[in-house]
Amino acid sequence: MRLKLRALEVFHAVMEEGSISNAAKRLNLSQPAVSVALANLEEDLGFALFHRSKGAFAATTEAQLLHEEAEQSLLAVGRVASRAKQIREGGAGSIRVATFGGPAINYLPRIISEFTATRPKIEIDLHVRSSRQVLPLVGGGQADIGIAEVPISAPSLEFEIFAFKCVCLVREDHPLVAVDVITPRHLEGQQIIGIMPSHVIDRQVERIFAKEGIELLSPIKSYFFAIARNLVRDGVGVAIVDPANGLADIPDGVVGRPFRPVVTYEMSLVRRAKVQLSPVAQAFFDLLRQRLANL
C-alpha cells in the first residue's frame, strides 16, 4: 500500500480543523476535492476515518489512532524539505578537508570558525596528514579539498599554487622589533629555529646566509611552523616562517617582521579534476582560496 503525501495532508487538516469546509479553506482546495481525497485514502487504508451523517461529521477511533503517525510523517517530510533547501543553498552538508600540518594548527581553525558562524549545521572533517598523503586522499575521493606543499604532479587533481613571502618572528621584547625589515646581518649570531633539514624554507635560508658569508646558527628544528612560533615565544631564538602562522593574530608576545632577501613558501589548494564539489564544499573552497590569495 502506497499512501500519497497529499492525502495525508488533507487528512491532517480535516482532523485539526474538524470539518471538510474549514480544511478546504486551509488547503486552498474545493470541498469536493477534499472529500474525494478522504474517500480515496479510506479506500487505500481499508477502513473509515470519519462518521458521516446528516448534520454530523466526526473522526472514528481508527482516525484518532492514525492521526499522530500522519502528523509525524508530515513533520518528517517537512524536515527533509528544509534540509534539502539548506543543502541546495550551502547551509548544510559535510566537507572533508585533508591538509598537511602547517595550516591545521593556527590558520584553518580561523577560517572554519568564520565559515561555520553562519552555517551551524555544516559538518567539517579535518584530516591532518603529510602532503604526500593528502594527494591520494583527494584523488581517491576520501577528501573534497586538499592543502599540500608543492611540488605536485597528479593528473587526477586540479591545483592552484599560492606563493608567500615568509616573515621573521621575534619576541616583542627583542631589539629587532624596532627594525622594519630584517636581513641576515641583523640575525648574525642569533639562533634561528629551523623547520627540518630538507624543508624548502631552511634550504633557502641556508643559501642566503652562505651568499652573505654569515654563519647560520640553527641547531633546533621544529617540524611545524606553529611550534617554531612557540619556541620564539619562549625565548629559544628567532624563526623564519610562512605568513599564515607568522602573522596570525595570537596574543603570545610574538611579532612578525618582513625578511629580505625574500624567502618564498608555496602551498597548493587541491581538488579532484573534473569533479563538481557540493554547494557547501564549493563555498568553503572559494573562501579558502580568497583567504590564501589575501596572504
PDB file of N, CA and C in Angstrom, residues 164-168 181-187 201 203-214 240-241 257-265:
ATOM      1  N   PHE A 164      54.008  32.669  -0.996  1.00  0.00           N
ATOM      2  CA  PHE A 164      54.001  33.647   0.094  1.00  0.00           C
ATOM      3  C   PHE A 164      55.417  34.107   0.425  1.00  0.00           C
ATOM      4  N   LYS A 165      55.515  35.341   0.880  1.00  0.00           N
ATOM      5  CA  LYS A 165      56.773  35.854   1.404  1.00  0.00           C
ATOM      6  C   LYS A 165      56.840  35.563   2.893  1.00  0.00           C
ATOM      7  N   CYS A 166      57.860  34.860   3.303  1.00  0.00           N
ATOM      8  CA  CYS A 166      57.989  34.479   4.704  1.00  0.00           C
ATOM      9  C   CYS A 166      58.348  35.697   5.562  1.00  0.00           C
ATOM     10  N   VAL A 167      58.060  35.576   6.843  1.00  0.00           N
ATOM     11  CA  VAL A 167      58.360  36.647   7.799  1.00  0.00           C
ATOM     12  C   VAL A 167      59.284  36.106   8.881  1.00  0.00           C
ATOM     13  N   CYS A 168      59.960  37.025   9.529  1.00  0.00           N
ATOM     14  CA  CYS A 168      60.858  36.657  10.624  1.00  0.00           C
ATOM     15  C   CYS A 168      60.137  36.920  11.945  1.00  0.00           C
ATOM     16  N   VAL A 181      62.582  46.008   8.414  1.00  0.00           N
ATOM     17  CA  VAL A 181      62.851  44.856   7.563  1.00  0.00           C
ATOM     18  C   VAL A 181      64.102  44.164   8.081  1.00  0.00           C
ATOM     19  N   ILE A 182      63.976  42.900   8.435  1.00  0.00           N
ATOM     20  CA  ILE A 182      65.098  42.141   8.996  1.00  0.00           C
ATOM     21  C   ILE A 182      65.888  41.487   7.861  1.00  0.00           C
ATOM     22  N   THR A 183      67.212  41.562   7.955  1.00  0.00           N
ATOM     23  CA  THR A 183      68.105  40.973   6.964  1.00  0.00           C
ATOM     24  C   THR A 183      69.015  39.960   7.655  1.00  0.00           C
ATOM     25  N   PRO A 184      69.764  39.161   6.881  1.00  0.00           N
ATOM     26  CA  PRO A 184      70.703  38.225   7.500  1.00  0.00           C
ATOM     27  C   PRO A 184      71.698  38.898   8.437  1.00  0.00           C
ATOM     28  N   ARG A 185      72.110  40.133   8.136  1.00  0.00           N
ATOM     29  CA  ARG A 185      73.065  40.839   9.001  1.00  0.00           C
ATOM     30  C   ARG A 185      72.475  41.068  10.386  1.00  0.00           C
ATOM     31  N   HIS A 186      71.175  41.329  10.439  1.00  0.00           N
ATOM     32  CA  HIS A 186      70.541  41.510  11.735  1.00  0.00           C
ATOM     33  C   HIS A 186      70.541  40.212  12.560  1.00  0.00           C
ATOM     34  N   LEU A 187      70.579  39.073  11.855  1.00  0.00           N
ATOM     35  CA  LEU A 187      70.471  37.784  12.540  1.00  0.00           C
ATOM     36  C   LEU A 187      71.829  37.136  12.801  1.00  0.00           C
ATOM     37  N   ILE A 201      62.080  26.121   3.091  1.00  0.00           N
ATOM     38  CA  ILE A 201      62.448  27.375   3.754  1.00  0.00           C
ATOM     39  C   ILE A 201      63.860  27.270   4.316  1.00  0.00           C
ATOM     40  N   ARG A 203      66.286  25.417   3.313  1.00  0.00           N
ATOM     41  CA  ARG A 203      67.273  25.401   2.231  1.00  0.00           C
ATOM     42  C   ARG A 203      67.511  26.815   1.695  1.00  0.00           C
ATOM     43  N   GLN A 204      66.440  27.587   1.556  1.00  0.00           N
ATOM     44  CA  GLN A 204      66.613  28.970   1.084  1.00  0.00           C
ATOM     45  C   GLN A 204      67.403  29.810   2.080  1.00  0.00           C
ATOM     46  N   VAL A 205      67.094  29.639   3.371  1.00  0.00           N
ATOM     47  CA  VAL A 205      67.815  30.402   4.397  1.00  0.00           C
ATOM     48  C   VAL A 205      69.296  30.036   4.378  1.00  0.00           C
ATOM     49  N   GLU A 206      69.586  28.752   4.234  1.00  0.00           N
ATOM     50  CA  GLU A 206      70.990  28.314   4.179  1.00  0.00           C
ATOM     51  C   GLU A 206      71.718  28.972   3.007  1.00  0.00           C
ATOM     52  N   ARG A 207      71.076  29.022   1.836  1.00  0.00           N
ATOM     53  CA  ARG A 207      71.711  29.621   0.661  1.00  0.00           C
ATOM     54  C   ARG A 207      71.928  31.122   0.857  1.00  0.00           C
ATOM     55  N   ILE A 208      70.944  31.782   1.427  1.00  0.00           N
ATOM     56  CA  ILE A 208      71.052  33.235   1.639  1.00  0.00           C
ATOM     57  C   ILE A 208      72.192  33.547   2.597  1.00  0.00           C
ATOM     58  N   PHE A 209      72.271  32.811   3.703  1.00  0.00           N
ATOM     59  CA  PHE A 209      73.340  33.073   4.678  1.00  0.00           C
ATOM     60  C   PHE A 209      74.708  32.751   4.083  1.00  0.00           C
ATOM     61  N   ALA A 210      74.771  31.688   3.299  1.00  0.00           N
ATOM     62  CA  ALA A 210      76.049  31.334   2.677  1.00  0.00           C
ATOM     63  C   ALA A 210      76.483  32.421   1.700  1.00  0.00           C
ATOM     64  N   LYS A 211      75.546  32.953   0.927  1.00  0.00           N
ATOM     65  CA  LYS A 211      75.868  34.003  -0.025  1.00  0.00           C
ATOM     66  C   LYS A 211      76.340  35.268   0.678  1.00  0.00           C
ATOM     67  N   GLU A 212      75.750  35.546   1.841  1.00  0.00           N
ATOM     68  CA  GLU A 212      76.122  36.740   2.614  1.00  0.00           C
ATOM     69  C   GLU A 212      77.403  36.510   3.425  1.00  0.00           C
ATOM     70  N   GLY A 213      77.876  35.256   3.453  1.00  0.00           N
ATOM     71  CA  GLY A 213      79.074  34.945   4.228  1.00  0.00           C
ATOM     72  C   GLY A 213      78.836  35.010   5.724  1.00  0.00           C
ATOM     73  N   ILE A 214      77.627  34.700   6.159  1.00  0.00           N
ATOM     74  CA  ILE A 214      77.270  34.760   7.582  1.00  0.00           C
ATOM     75  C   ILE A 214      77.024  33.346   8.084  1.00  0.00           C
ATOM     76  N   ILE A 240      62.032  31.946  10.822  1.00  0.00           N
ATOM     77  CA  ILE A 240      61.526  32.427   9.541  1.00  0.00           C
ATOM     78  C   ILE A 240      60.460  31.438   9.092  1.00  0.00           C
ATOM     79  N   VAL A 241      59.201  31.916   9.025  1.00  0.00           N
ATOM     80  CA  VAL A 241      58.077  31.021   8.767  1.00  0.00           C
ATOM     81  C   VAL A 241      57.118  31.637   7.753  1.00  0.00           C
ATOM     82  N   ARG A 257      58.084  40.265  11.322  1.00  0.00           N
ATOM     83  CA  ARG A 257      58.669  41.356  10.545  1.00  0.00           C
ATOM     84  C   ARG A 257      59.062  40.838   9.154  1.00  0.00           C
ATOM     85  N   PRO A 258      58.950  41.679   8.109  1.00  0.00           N
ATOM     86  CA  PRO A 258      59.406  41.262   6.780  1.00  0.00           C
ATOM     87  C   PRO A 258      60.877  40.856   6.807  1.00  0.00           C
ATOM     88  N   PHE A 259      61.214  39.887   5.967  1.00  0.00           N
ATOM     89  CA  PHE A 259      62.612  39.430   5.871  1.00  0.00           C
ATOM     90  C   PHE A 259      63.071  39.591   4.425  1.00  0.00           C
ATOM     91  N   ARG A 260      64.268  40.121   4.256  1.00  0.00           N
ATOM     92  CA  ARG A 260      64.878  40.274   2.938  1.00  0.00           C
ATOM     93  C   ARG A 260      66.322  39.796   2.985  1.00  0.00           C
ATOM     94  N   PRO A 261      66.790  39.093   1.939  1.00  0.00           N
ATOM     95  CA  PRO A 261      66.123  38.747   0.700  1.00  0.00           C
ATOM     96  C   PRO A 261      64.880  37.866   0.940  1.00  0.00           C
ATOM     97  N   VAL A 262      63.971  37.911  -0.012  1.00  0.00           N
ATOM     98  CA  VAL A 262      62.703  37.207   0.157  1.00  0.00           C
ATOM     99  C   VAL A 262      62.921  35.701   0.229  1.00  0.00           C
ATOM    100  N   VAL A 263      62.301  35.085   1.230  1.00  0.00           N
ATOM    101  CA  VAL A 263      62.219  33.630   1.328  1.00  0.00           C
ATOM    102  C   VAL A 263      60.792  33.250   0.948  1.00  0.00           C
ATOM    103  N   THR A 264      60.653  32.460  -0.101  1.00  0.00           N
ATOM    104  CA  THR A 264      59.337  32.129  -0.641  1.00  0.00           C
ATOM    105  C   THR A 264      58.877  30.764  -0.151  1.00  0.00           C
ATOM    106  N   TYR A 265      57.601  30.710   0.179  1.00  0.00           N
ATOM    107  CA  TYR A 265      56.992  29.441   0.591  1.00  0.00           C
ATOM    108  C   TYR A 265      55.731  29.238  -0.228  1.00  0.00           C
TER     109      TYR A 265
END
